[in-house]
mmCIF file with all atom_site columns, C-alpha atoms in Angstrom:
data_model
loop_
_atom_site.group_PDB
_atom_site.id
_atom_site.type_symbol
_atom_site.label_atom_id
_atom_site.label_alt_id
_atom_site.label_comp_id
_atom_site.label_asym_id
_atom_site.label_entity_id
_atom_site.label_seq_id
_atom_site.pdbx_PDB_ins_code
_atom_site.Cartn_x
_atom_site.Cartn_y
_atom_site.Cartn_z
_atom_site.occupancy
_atom_site.B_iso_or_equiv
_atom_site.pdbx_formal_charge
_atom_site.auth_seq_id
_atom_site.auth_comp_id
_atom_site.auth_asym_id
_atom_site.auth_atom_id
_atom_site.pdbx_PDB_model_num
ATOM 1   C CA . GLU A 1 1   ? 11.946  -12.024 -12.145 1.00 58.00 ? 1   GLU A CA 1
ATOM 2   C CA . THR A 1 2   ? 8.460   -10.989 -13.260 1.00 70.00 ? 2   THR A CA 1
ATOM 3   C CA . GLY A 1 3   ? 6.748   -8.319  -11.188 1.00 90.00 ? 3   GLY A CA 1
ATOM 4   C CA . VAL A 1 4   ? 3.090   -8.063  -10.219 1.00 95.00 ? 4   VAL A CA 1
ATOM 5   C CA . THR A 1 5   ? 0.890   -7.512  -13.254 1.00 96.00 ? 5   THR A CA 1
ATOM 6   C CA . GLN A 1 6   ? -2.739  -6.399  -13.230 1.00 97.00 ? 6   GLN A CA 1
ATOM 7   C CA . SER A 1 7   ? -5.388  -6.285  -15.902 1.00 97.00 ? 7   SER A CA 1
ATOM 8   C CA . PRO A 1 8   ? -7.089  -4.354  -17.239 1.00 97.00 ? 8   PRO A CA 1
ATOM 9   C CA . THR A 1 9   ? -5.323  -1.051  -16.585 1.00 97.00 ? 9   THR A CA 1
ATOM 10  C CA . HIS A 1 10  ? -8.505  0.991   -16.933 1.00 97.00 ? 10  HIS A CA 1
ATOM 11  C CA . LEU A 1 11  ? -12.174 0.077   -16.788 1.00 96.00 ? 11  LEU A CA 1
ATOM 12  C CA . ILE A 1 12  ? -15.448 1.977   -16.961 1.00 98.00 ? 12  ILE A CA 1
ATOM 13  C CA . LYS A 1 13  ? -18.601 0.381   -15.565 1.00 98.00 ? 13  LYS A CA 1
ATOM 14  C CA . THR A 1 14  ? -22.139 1.468   -14.824 1.00 98.00 ? 14  THR A CA 1
ATOM 15  C CA . ARG A 1 15  ? -23.656 1.511   -11.345 1.00 98.00 ? 15  ARG A CA 1
ATOM 16  C CA . GLY A 1 16  ? -25.200 -1.871  -10.505 1.00 98.00 ? 16  GLY A CA 1
ATOM 17  C CA . GLN A 1 17  ? -22.915 -3.844  -12.819 1.00 98.00 ? 17  GLN A CA 1
ATOM 18  C CA . GLN A 1 18  ? -20.338 -6.428  -11.780 1.00 98.00 ? 18  GLN A CA 1
ATOM 19  C CA . VAL A 1 19  ? -16.603 -6.308  -12.430 1.00 98.00 ? 19  VAL A CA 1
ATOM 20  C CA . THR A 1 20  ? -13.676 -8.741  -12.269 1.00 98.00 ? 20  THR A CA 1
ATOM 21  C CA . LEU A 1 21  ? -10.111 -7.539  -11.895 1.00 98.00 ? 21  LEU A CA 1
ATOM 22  C CA . ARG A 1 22  ? -7.116  -9.813  -12.377 1.00 98.00 ? 22  ARG A CA 1
ATOM 23  C CA . CYS A 1 23  ? -3.670  -10.061 -10.847 1.00 97.00 ? 23  CYS A CA 1
ATOM 24  C CA . SER A 1 24  ? -0.615  -12.189 -11.533 1.00 95.00 ? 24  SER A CA 1
ATOM 25  C CA . SER A 1 25  ? 1.682   -12.355 -8.549  1.00 92.00 ? 25  SER A CA 1
ATOM 26  C CA . GLN A 1 26  ? 5.432   -11.863 -8.703  1.00 90.00 ? 26  GLN A CA 1
ATOM 27  C CA . SER A 1 27  ? 7.362   -15.008 -9.529  1.00 86.00 ? 27  SER A CA 1
ATOM 28  C CA . GLY A 1 28  ? 7.928   -17.085 -6.387  1.00 85.00 ? 28  GLY A CA 1
ATOM 29  C CA . HIS A 1 29  ? 5.243   -15.337 -4.336  1.00 88.00 ? 29  HIS A CA 1
ATOM 30  C CA . ASN A 1 30  ? 2.297   -17.259 -2.850  1.00 89.00 ? 30  ASN A CA 1
ATOM 31  C CA . THR A 1 31  ? 0.275   -14.566 -1.107  1.00 92.00 ? 31  THR A CA 1
ATOM 32  C CA . VAL A 1 32  ? -1.874  -11.923 -2.767  1.00 95.00 ? 32  VAL A CA 1
ATOM 33  C CA . SER A 1 33  ? -3.415  -8.877  -1.107  1.00 95.00 ? 33  SER A CA 1
ATOM 34  C CA . TRP A 1 34  ? -5.887  -6.444  -2.628  1.00 97.00 ? 34  TRP A CA 1
ATOM 35  C CA . TYR A 1 35  ? -6.130  -2.763  -1.751  1.00 97.00 ? 35  TYR A CA 1
ATOM 36  C CA . GLN A 1 36  ? -8.492  0.033   -2.805  1.00 98.00 ? 36  GLN A CA 1
ATOM 37  C CA . GLN A 1 37  ? -6.993  3.492   -3.275  1.00 97.00 ? 37  GLN A CA 1
ATOM 38  C CA . ALA A 1 38  ? -9.469  6.337   -3.631  1.00 96.00 ? 38  ALA A CA 1
ATOM 39  C CA . LEU A 1 39  ? -8.236  9.525   -5.279  1.00 93.00 ? 39  LEU A CA 1
ATOM 40  C CA . GLY A 1 40  ? -5.936  11.452  -2.966  1.00 91.00 ? 40  GLY A CA 1
ATOM 41  C CA . GLN A 1 41  ? -6.014  8.770   -0.277  1.00 94.00 ? 41  GLN A CA 1
ATOM 42  C CA . GLY A 1 42  ? -3.792  5.979   0.942   1.00 95.00 ? 42  GLY A CA 1
ATOM 43  C CA . PRO A 1 43  ? -4.549  2.393   -0.042  1.00 96.00 ? 43  PRO A CA 1
ATOM 44  C CA . GLN A 1 44  ? -7.101  0.520   2.091   1.00 97.00 ? 44  GLN A CA 1
ATOM 45  C CA . PHE A 1 45  ? -6.815  -3.207  2.698   1.00 96.00 ? 45  PHE A CA 1
ATOM 46  C CA . ILE A 1 46  ? -9.616  -5.281  1.152   1.00 97.00 ? 46  ILE A CA 1
ATOM 47  C CA . PHE A 1 47  ? -8.445  -8.872  1.732   1.00 96.00 ? 47  PHE A CA 1
ATOM 48  C CA . GLN A 1 48  ? -5.552  -11.274 1.437   1.00 94.00 ? 48  GLN A CA 1
ATOM 49  C CA . TYR A 1 49  ? -5.365  -14.747 -0.103  1.00 94.00 ? 49  TYR A CA 1
ATOM 50  C CA . TYR A 1 50  ? -2.920  -17.486 0.821   1.00 92.00 ? 50  TYR A CA 1
ATOM 51  C CA . ARG A 1 51  ? -3.065  -21.036 -0.496  1.00 89.00 ? 51  ARG A CA 1
ATOM 52  C CA . GLU A 1 52  ? -6.336  -20.262 -2.238  1.00 92.00 ? 52  GLU A CA 1
ATOM 53  C CA . GLU A 1 53  ? -8.060  -19.297 1.025   1.00 93.00 ? 53  GLU A CA 1
ATOM 54  C CA . GLU A 1 54  ? -9.036  -15.865 2.320   1.00 93.00 ? 54  GLU A CA 1
ATOM 55  C CA . ASN A 1 55  ? -6.512  -14.986 5.024   1.00 91.00 ? 55  ASN A CA 1
ATOM 56  C CA . GLY A 1 56  ? -7.786  -11.730 6.451   1.00 91.00 ? 56  GLY A CA 1
ATOM 57  C CA . ARG A 1 57  ? -10.306 -9.132  5.381   1.00 94.00 ? 57  ARG A CA 1
ATOM 58  C CA . GLY A 1 58  ? -10.668 -5.395  5.849   1.00 94.00 ? 58  GLY A CA 1
ATOM 59  C CA . ASN A 1 59  ? -13.807 -3.366  6.348   1.00 94.00 ? 59  ASN A CA 1
ATOM 60  C CA . PHE A 1 60  ? -15.394 -4.055  2.972   1.00 97.00 ? 60  PHE A CA 1
ATOM 61  C CA . PRO A 1 61  ? -18.903 -5.471  2.321   1.00 97.00 ? 61  PRO A CA 1
ATOM 62  C CA . PRO A 1 62  ? -19.481 -9.033  1.038   1.00 97.00 ? 62  PRO A CA 1
ATOM 63  C CA . ARG A 1 63  ? -20.079 -7.776  -2.500  1.00 98.00 ? 63  ARG A CA 1
ATOM 64  C CA . PHE A 1 64  ? -16.281 -7.564  -2.646  1.00 98.00 ? 64  PHE A CA 1
ATOM 65  C CA . SER A 1 65  ? -15.052 -11.120 -3.127  1.00 97.00 ? 65  SER A CA 1
ATOM 66  C CA . GLY A 1 66  ? -11.930 -12.789 -4.385  1.00 97.00 ? 66  GLY A CA 1
ATOM 67  C CA . LEU A 1 67  ? -10.277 -15.922 -5.617  1.00 96.00 ? 67  LEU A CA 1
ATOM 68  C CA . GLN A 1 68  ? -6.754  -17.241 -5.694  1.00 96.00 ? 68  GLN A CA 1
ATOM 69  C CA . PHE A 1 69  ? -5.787  -19.919 -8.185  1.00 93.00 ? 69  PHE A CA 1
ATOM 70  C CA . PRO A 1 70  ? -3.234  -22.758 -7.867  1.00 92.00 ? 70  PRO A CA 1
ATOM 71  C CA . ASN A 1 71  ? -0.691  -20.690 -9.812  1.00 89.00 ? 71  ASN A CA 1
ATOM 72  C CA . TYR A 1 72  ? -1.161  -17.949 -7.141  1.00 90.00 ? 72  TYR A CA 1
ATOM 73  C CA . SER A 1 73  ? -2.833  -15.521 -9.526  1.00 93.00 ? 73  SER A CA 1
ATOM 74  C CA . SER A 1 74  ? -5.930  -13.843 -8.145  1.00 96.00 ? 74  SER A CA 1
ATOM 75  C CA . GLU A 1 75  ? -9.197  -12.159 -9.021  1.00 97.00 ? 75  GLU A CA 1
ATOM 76  C CA . LEU A 1 76  ? -11.142 -9.432  -7.277  1.00 98.00 ? 76  LEU A CA 1
ATOM 77  C CA . ASN A 1 77  ? -14.865 -9.401  -7.970  1.00 98.00 ? 77  ASN A CA 1
ATOM 78  C CA . VAL A 1 78  ? -17.160 -6.541  -7.090  1.00 98.00 ? 78  VAL A CA 1
ATOM 79  C CA . ASN A 1 79  ? -20.927 -6.941  -7.454  1.00 98.00 ? 79  ASN A CA 1
ATOM 80  C CA . ALA A 1 80  ? -23.626 -4.268  -7.555  1.00 98.00 ? 80  ALA A CA 1
ATOM 81  C CA . LEU A 1 81  ? -21.154 -1.497  -8.282  1.00 98.00 ? 81  LEU A CA 1
ATOM 82  C CA . GLU A 1 82  ? -21.656 1.834   -6.558  1.00 98.00 ? 82  GLU A CA 1
ATOM 83  C CA . LEU A 1 83  ? -20.312 5.246   -7.537  1.00 98.00 ? 83  LEU A CA 1
ATOM 84  C CA . ASP A 1 84  ? -18.017 5.192   -4.466  1.00 97.00 ? 84  ASP A CA 1
ATOM 85  C CA . ASP A 1 85  ? -16.320 2.071   -5.808  1.00 98.00 ? 85  ASP A CA 1
ATOM 86  C CA . SER A 1 86  ? -14.510 4.296   -8.297  1.00 98.00 ? 86  SER A CA 1
ATOM 87  C CA . ALA A 1 87  ? -10.856 3.947   -7.299  1.00 98.00 ? 87  ALA A CA 1
ATOM 88  C CA . LEU A 1 88  ? -7.485  2.471   -8.142  1.00 97.00 ? 88  LEU A CA 1
ATOM 89  C CA . TYR A 1 89  ? -7.443  -1.208  -7.183  1.00 98.00 ? 89  TYR A CA 1
ATOM 90  C CA . LEU A 1 90  ? -4.015  -2.467  -6.259  1.00 98.00 ? 90  LEU A CA 1
ATOM 91  C CA . CYS A 1 91  ? -2.797  -6.010  -6.013  1.00 97.00 ? 91  CYS A CA 1
ATOM 92  C CA . ALA A 1 92  ? 0.292   -6.876  -3.976  1.00 95.00 ? 92  ALA A CA 1
ATOM 93  C CA . SER A 1 93  ? 2.121   -10.162 -3.640  1.00 93.00 ? 93  SER A CA 1
ATOM 94  C CA . SER A 1 94  ? 4.552   -11.576 -1.097  1.00 90.00 ? 94  SER A CA 1
ATOM 95  C CA . LEU A 1 95  ? 6.063   -14.823 0.096   1.00 87.00 ? 95  LEU A CA 1
ATOM 96  C CA . LYS A 1 96  ? 4.353   -15.905 3.310   1.00 80.00 ? 96  LYS A CA 1
ATOM 97  C CA . GLU A 1 97  ? 7.103   -18.199 4.524   1.00 76.00 ? 97  GLU A CA 1
ATOM 98  C CA . GLN A 1 98  ? 9.786   -15.523 4.241   1.00 69.00 ? 98  GLN A CA 1
ATOM 99  C CA . GLY A 1 99  ? 9.285   -13.466 7.358   1.00 67.00 ? 99  GLY A CA 1
ATOM 100 C CA . ASN A 1 100 ? 10.688  -10.225 5.985   1.00 71.00 ? 100 ASN A CA 1
ATOM 101 C CA . SER A 1 101 ? 9.134   -10.482 2.533   1.00 78.00 ? 101 SER A CA 1
ATOM 102 C CA . PRO A 1 102 ? 7.571   -7.092  1.843   1.00 87.00 ? 102 PRO A CA 1
ATOM 103 C CA . LEU A 1 103 ? 4.537   -6.458  -0.306  1.00 90.00 ? 103 LEU A CA 1
ATOM 104 C CA . HIS A 1 104 ? 5.258   -5.821  -3.970  1.00 93.00 ? 104 HIS A CA 1
ATOM 105 C CA . PHE A 1 105 ? 2.494   -3.819  -5.626  1.00 95.00 ? 105 PHE A CA 1
ATOM 106 C CA . GLY A 1 106 ? 1.304   -3.829  -9.198  1.00 96.00 ? 106 GLY A CA 1
ATOM 107 C CA . ASN A 1 107 ? 0.381   -0.634  -11.017 1.00 96.00 ? 107 ASN A CA 1
ATOM 108 C CA . GLY A 1 108 ? -3.295  -1.150  -10.383 1.00 97.00 ? 108 GLY A CA 1
ATOM 109 C CA . THR A 1 109 ? -6.572  -1.090  -12.265 1.00 98.00 ? 109 THR A CA 1
ATOM 110 C CA . ARG A 1 110 ? -8.324  2.269   -12.459 1.00 97.00 ? 110 ARG A CA 1
ATOM 111 C CA . LEU A 1 111 ? -12.067 1.590   -12.113 1.00 98.00 ? 111 LEU A CA 1
ATOM 112 C CA . THR A 1 112 ? -14.573 4.311   -12.921 1.00 98.00 ? 112 THR A CA 1
ATOM 113 C CA . VAL A 1 113 ? -18.239 3.732   -12.046 1.00 98.00 ? 113 VAL A CA 1
ATOM 114 C CA . THR A 1 114 ? -20.734 6.033   -13.751 1.00 97.00 ? 114 THR A CA 1
ATOM 115 C CA . GLN B 2 1   ? -10.848 6.208   13.393  1.00 58.00 ? 1   GLN B CA 1
ATOM 116 C CA . GLN B 2 2   ? -7.630  6.844   11.562  1.00 68.00 ? 2   GLN B CA 1
ATOM 117 C CA . GLN B 2 3   ? -4.954  4.574   12.974  1.00 90.00 ? 3   GLN B CA 1
ATOM 118 C CA . VAL B 2 4   ? -2.038  6.154   11.100  1.00 96.00 ? 4   VAL B CA 1
ATOM 119 C CA . LYS B 2 5   ? -1.899  9.935   10.797  1.00 97.00 ? 5   LYS B CA 1
ATOM 120 C CA . GLN B 2 6   ? 0.525   11.463  8.305   1.00 97.00 ? 6   GLN B CA 1
ATOM 121 C CA . SER B 2 7   ? 1.700   15.044  7.909   1.00 97.00 ? 7   SER B CA 1
ATOM 122 C CA . PRO B 2 8   ? 2.166   17.286  6.072   1.00 97.00 ? 8   PRO B CA 1
ATOM 123 C CA . GLN B 2 9   ? -0.292  16.706  3.259   1.00 97.00 ? 9   GLN B CA 1
ATOM 124 C CA . SER B 2 10  ? 2.073   18.413  0.819   1.00 98.00 ? 10  SER B CA 1
ATOM 125 C CA . LEU B 2 11  ? 5.687   19.550  0.935   1.00 98.00 ? 11  LEU B CA 1
ATOM 126 C CA . ILE B 2 12  ? 7.834   21.725  -1.312  1.00 98.00 ? 12  ILE B CA 1
ATOM 127 C CA . VAL B 2 13  ? 11.606  21.463  -0.911  1.00 98.00 ? 13  VAL B CA 1
ATOM 128 C CA . GLN B 2 14  ? 14.487  22.963  -2.845  1.00 98.00 ? 14  GLN B CA 1
ATOM 129 C CA . LYS B 2 15  ? 16.932  20.653  -4.582  1.00 98.00 ? 15  LYS B CA 1
ATOM 130 C CA . GLY B 2 16  ? 19.594  19.560  -2.124  1.00 98.00 ? 16  GLY B CA 1
ATOM 131 C CA . GLY B 2 17  ? 17.391  20.207  0.897   1.00 98.00 ? 17  GLY B CA 1
ATOM 132 C CA . ILE B 2 18  ? 16.045  17.785  3.485   1.00 98.00 ? 18  ILE B CA 1
ATOM 133 C CA . SER B 2 19  ? 12.483  16.502  3.203   1.00 98.00 ? 19  SER B CA 1
ATOM 134 C CA . ILE B 2 20  ? 10.824  15.380  6.435   1.00 98.00 ? 20  ILE B CA 1
ATOM 135 C CA . ILE B 2 21  ? 7.510   13.549  6.625   1.00 98.00 ? 21  ILE B CA 1
ATOM 136 C CA . ASN B 2 22  ? 5.942   12.512  9.908   1.00 98.00 ? 22  ASN B CA 1
ATOM 137 C CA . CYS B 2 23  ? 3.555   9.790   10.970  1.00 98.00 ? 23  CYS B CA 1
ATOM 138 C CA . ALA B 2 24  ? 1.841   8.922   14.230  1.00 98.00 ? 24  ALA B CA 1
ATOM 139 C CA . TYR B 2 25  ? 0.126   5.670   15.089  1.00 97.00 ? 25  TYR B CA 1
ATOM 140 C CA . GLU B 2 26  ? -2.254  4.546   17.788  1.00 93.00 ? 26  GLU B CA 1
ATOM 141 C CA . ASN B 2 27  ? -2.076  0.768   17.989  1.00 92.00 ? 27  ASN B CA 1
ATOM 142 C CA . THR B 2 28  ? 0.860   -0.380  20.120  1.00 92.00 ? 28  THR B CA 1
ATOM 143 C CA . ALA B 2 29  ? 0.542   -3.858  18.589  1.00 91.00 ? 29  ALA B CA 1
ATOM 144 C CA . PHE B 2 30  ? 1.933   -2.600  15.282  1.00 93.00 ? 30  PHE B CA 1
ATOM 145 C CA . ASP B 2 31  ? 5.333   -4.186  14.656  1.00 92.00 ? 31  ASP B CA 1
ATOM 146 C CA . TYR B 2 32  ? 6.254   -3.141  11.116  1.00 93.00 ? 32  TYR B CA 1
ATOM 147 C CA . PHE B 2 33  ? 6.490   0.400   9.748   1.00 95.00 ? 33  PHE B CA 1
ATOM 148 C CA . PRO B 2 34  ? 7.260   0.807   6.031   1.00 95.00 ? 34  PRO B CA 1
ATOM 149 C CA . TRP B 2 35  ? 7.409   3.840   3.808   1.00 97.00 ? 35  TRP B CA 1
ATOM 150 C CA . TYR B 2 36  ? 6.184   3.599   0.238   1.00 97.00 ? 36  TYR B CA 1
ATOM 151 C CA . GLN B 2 37  ? 6.830   5.910   -2.718  1.00 97.00 ? 37  GLN B CA 1
ATOM 152 C CA . GLN B 2 38  ? 4.225   6.285   -5.436  1.00 97.00 ? 38  GLN B CA 1
ATOM 153 C CA . PHE B 2 39  ? 4.597   8.007   -8.792  1.00 96.00 ? 39  PHE B CA 1
ATOM 154 C CA . PRO B 2 40  ? 1.531   9.006   -10.847 1.00 93.00 ? 40  PRO B CA 1
ATOM 155 C CA . GLY B 2 41  ? 0.062   6.029   -12.666 1.00 91.00 ? 41  GLY B CA 1
ATOM 156 C CA . LYS B 2 42  ? 2.171   3.548   -10.709 1.00 93.00 ? 42  LYS B CA 1
ATOM 157 C CA . GLY B 2 43  ? 1.666   1.341   -7.706  1.00 95.00 ? 43  GLY B CA 1
ATOM 158 C CA . PRO B 2 44  ? 3.401   2.060   -4.391  1.00 96.00 ? 44  PRO B CA 1
ATOM 159 C CA . ALA B 2 45  ? 7.000   0.869   -4.146  1.00 95.00 ? 45  ALA B CA 1
ATOM 160 C CA . LEU B 2 46  ? 8.686   0.026   -0.852  1.00 94.00 ? 46  LEU B CA 1
ATOM 161 C CA . LEU B 2 47  ? 11.386  2.539   0.072   1.00 96.00 ? 47  LEU B CA 1
ATOM 162 C CA . ILE B 2 48  ? 12.474  1.522   3.531   1.00 95.00 ? 48  ILE B CA 1
ATOM 163 C CA . ALA B 2 49  ? 10.956  -0.173  6.579   1.00 95.00 ? 49  ALA B CA 1
ATOM 164 C CA . ILE B 2 50  ? 11.670  -0.411  10.288  1.00 94.00 ? 50  ILE B CA 1
ATOM 165 C CA . ARG B 2 51  ? 10.695  -2.565  13.241  1.00 92.00 ? 51  ARG B CA 1
ATOM 166 C CA . PRO B 2 52  ? 10.018  -1.098  16.718  1.00 91.00 ? 52  PRO B CA 1
ATOM 167 C CA . ASP B 2 53  ? 13.168  -2.521  18.298  1.00 92.00 ? 53  ASP B CA 1
ATOM 168 C CA . VAL B 2 54  ? 15.286  -0.107  16.252  1.00 93.00 ? 54  VAL B CA 1
ATOM 169 C CA . SER B 2 55  ? 15.282  3.688   16.627  1.00 95.00 ? 55  SER B CA 1
ATOM 170 C CA . GLU B 2 56  ? 16.789  4.554   13.253  1.00 96.00 ? 56  GLU B CA 1
ATOM 171 C CA . LYS B 2 57  ? 17.439  2.924   9.914   1.00 96.00 ? 57  LYS B CA 1
ATOM 172 C CA . LYS B 2 58  ? 19.293  4.427   7.001   1.00 97.00 ? 58  LYS B CA 1
ATOM 173 C CA . GLU B 2 59  ? 19.400  3.339   3.378   1.00 95.00 ? 59  GLU B CA 1
ATOM 174 C CA . GLY B 2 60  ? 21.242  5.707   1.092   1.00 96.00 ? 60  GLY B CA 1
ATOM 175 C CA . ARG B 2 61  ? 19.594  9.137   1.259   1.00 97.00 ? 61  ARG B CA 1
ATOM 176 C CA . PHE B 2 62  ? 16.543  7.774   3.094   1.00 97.00 ? 62  PHE B CA 1
ATOM 177 C CA . THR B 2 63  ? 16.359  7.504   6.910   1.00 97.00 ? 63  THR B CA 1
ATOM 178 C CA . ILE B 2 64  ? 13.541  6.373   9.177   1.00 97.00 ? 64  ILE B CA 1
ATOM 179 C CA . SER B 2 65  ? 13.540  7.697   12.731  1.00 96.00 ? 65  SER B CA 1
ATOM 180 C CA . PHE B 2 66  ? 11.330  5.779   15.148  1.00 96.00 ? 66  PHE B CA 1
ATOM 181 C CA . ASN B 2 67  ? 10.120  6.927   18.582  1.00 96.00 ? 67  ASN B CA 1
ATOM 182 C CA . LYS B 2 68  ? 8.290   4.073   20.257  1.00 95.00 ? 68  LYS B CA 1
ATOM 183 C CA . SER B 2 69  ? 7.268   5.970   23.388  1.00 94.00 ? 69  SER B CA 1
ATOM 184 C CA . ALA B 2 70  ? 5.758   8.804   21.355  1.00 96.00 ? 70  ALA B CA 1
ATOM 185 C CA . LYS B 2 71  ? 4.263   6.372   18.816  1.00 96.00 ? 71  LYS B CA 1
ATOM 186 C CA . GLN B 2 72  ? 5.755   8.388   15.989  1.00 97.00 ? 72  GLN B CA 1
ATOM 187 C CA . PHE B 2 73  ? 8.043   7.733   13.065  1.00 97.00 ? 73  PHE B CA 1
ATOM 188 C CA . SER B 2 74  ? 9.391   9.910   10.320  1.00 98.00 ? 74  SER B CA 1
ATOM 189 C CA . LEU B 2 75  ? 11.055  9.735   6.929   1.00 98.00 ? 75  LEU B CA 1
ATOM 190 C CA . HIS B 2 76  ? 14.014  11.976  6.161   1.00 98.00 ? 76  HIS B CA 1
ATOM 191 C CA . ILE B 2 77  ? 15.171  12.393  2.562   1.00 98.00 ? 77  ILE B CA 1
ATOM 192 C CA . MET B 2 78  ? 18.617  13.933  2.459   1.00 98.00 ? 78  MET B CA 1
ATOM 193 C CA . ASP B 2 79  ? 19.901  15.877  -0.563  1.00 98.00 ? 79  ASP B CA 1
ATOM 194 C CA . SER B 2 80  ? 16.412  15.863  -2.095  1.00 98.00 ? 80  SER B CA 1
ATOM 195 C CA . GLN B 2 81  ? 16.346  15.638  -5.893  1.00 98.00 ? 81  GLN B CA 1
ATOM 196 C CA . PRO B 2 82  ? 13.646  16.542  -8.466  1.00 97.00 ? 82  PRO B CA 1
ATOM 197 C CA . GLY B 2 83  ? 13.358  12.799  -9.193  1.00 97.00 ? 83  GLY B CA 1
ATOM 198 C CA . ASP B 2 84  ? 12.169  12.321  -5.593  1.00 98.00 ? 84  ASP B CA 1
ATOM 199 C CA . SER B 2 85  ? 8.989   14.257  -6.425  1.00 98.00 ? 85  SER B CA 1
ATOM 200 C CA . ALA B 2 86  ? 6.243   11.744  -5.691  1.00 98.00 ? 86  ALA B CA 1
ATOM 201 C CA . THR B 2 87  ? 3.635   10.876  -3.098  1.00 98.00 ? 87  THR B CA 1
ATOM 202 C CA . TYR B 2 88  ? 4.956   9.182   0.026   1.00 98.00 ? 88  TYR B CA 1
ATOM 203 C CA . PHE B 2 89  ? 2.907   6.948   2.283   1.00 98.00 ? 89  PHE B CA 1
ATOM 204 C CA . CYS B 2 90  ? 3.725   5.699   5.727   1.00 98.00 ? 90  CYS B CA 1
ATOM 205 C CA . ALA B 2 91  ? 2.088   2.502   6.879   1.00 96.00 ? 91  ALA B CA 1
ATOM 206 C CA . ALA B 2 92  ? 1.916   0.159   9.841   1.00 95.00 ? 92  ALA B CA 1
ATOM 207 C CA . SER B 2 93  ? 0.913   -3.428  10.414  1.00 92.00 ? 93  SER B CA 1
ATOM 208 C CA . ARG B 2 94  ? 0.665   -6.213  12.952  1.00 88.00 ? 94  ARG B CA 1
ATOM 209 C CA . GLY B 2 95  ? 2.260   -9.491  11.969  1.00 79.00 ? 95  GLY B CA 1
ATOM 210 C CA . GLY B 2 96  ? 5.327   -7.986  10.363  1.00 79.00 ? 96  GLY B CA 1
ATOM 211 C CA . SER B 2 97  ? 5.715   -7.435  6.647   1.00 77.00 ? 97  SER B CA 1
ATOM 212 C CA . GLN B 2 98  ? 3.047   -10.073 5.976   1.00 74.00 ? 98  GLN B CA 1
ATOM 213 C CA . GLY B 2 99  ? 0.405   -8.208  7.928   1.00 77.00 ? 99  GLY B CA 1
ATOM 214 C CA . ASN B 2 100 ? -2.341  -6.044  6.523   1.00 90.00 ? 100 ASN B CA 1
ATOM 215 C CA . LEU B 2 101 ? -0.903  -2.599  5.973   1.00 93.00 ? 101 LEU B CA 1
ATOM 216 C CA . ILE B 2 102 ? -2.735  0.444   7.309   1.00 95.00 ? 102 ILE B CA 1
ATOM 217 C CA . PHE B 2 103 ? -1.643  3.449   5.290   1.00 96.00 ? 103 PHE B CA 1
ATOM 218 C CA . GLY B 2 104 ? -1.513  7.141   6.064   1.00 97.00 ? 104 GLY B CA 1
ATOM 219 C CA . LYS B 2 105 ? -3.190  9.547   3.670   1.00 96.00 ? 105 LYS B CA 1
ATOM 220 C CA . GLY B 2 106 ? 0.033   10.435  1.901   1.00 97.00 ? 106 GLY B CA 1
ATOM 221 C CA . THR B 2 107 ? 2.356   13.400  1.423   1.00 98.00 ? 107 THR B CA 1
ATOM 222 C CA . LYS B 2 108 ? 2.867   14.914  -1.994  1.00 98.00 ? 108 LYS B CA 1
ATOM 223 C CA . LEU B 2 109 ? 6.506   15.982  -2.245  1.00 98.00 ? 109 LEU B CA 1
ATOM 224 C CA . SER B 2 110 ? 7.693   18.464  -4.856  1.00 98.00 ? 110 SER B CA 1
ATOM 225 C CA . VAL B 2 111 ? 11.424  19.085  -5.137  1.00 98.00 ? 111 VAL B CA 1
ATOM 226 C CA . LYS B 2 112 ? 12.168  22.316  -6.991  1.00 97.00 ? 112 LYS B CA 1
ATOM 227 C CA . PRO B 2 113 ? 15.341  22.521  -9.126  1.00 93.00 ? 113 PRO B CA 1
#
């Protein structure tokens, strides 16, 4: 069973640039959620994708967008990067149809915006 | 508005002792309360979770106590070990384990040998 994998592990971008982060869900999982974890804080929900459609969104501006592909992998795109976007971005997968299926997190992408 | 409040922010326990971390929530619609463990450089990993129809759940050395009327739940780590040193997060969601998790701010646990 392959766990959740994210790439890249680290990334440095300049304010105003755009970034794409990638996530491969755990084998057998069809739902992907993205979270932002600022330093010293708990993760904050960005959005969730199920069957290639956005299935819930947290309090994040539209410059945070995502995609889910037919193989259930996912991308998180952030436009017009701001310094406050510096954080650990976590992807989590689960199986929607299994009621007790918990979220399985990847190890995240550490994004630094300078 | 912080919907899940976690305390303490940090905790130091001697090896073999009991570690206790507390959380309080506001939204009575929450129906799933997990605890996650996170090591530096890693993503959070599910430790144990509880639903509001149960007052206690135990898995090995880890126990969740749940008080629905007080809107509080806690994690007890019995016989704490140095390998338990990590950051612990409580969380809550509506819609069960598939819901969007709202996390506390975390507790950094250090277990001294």
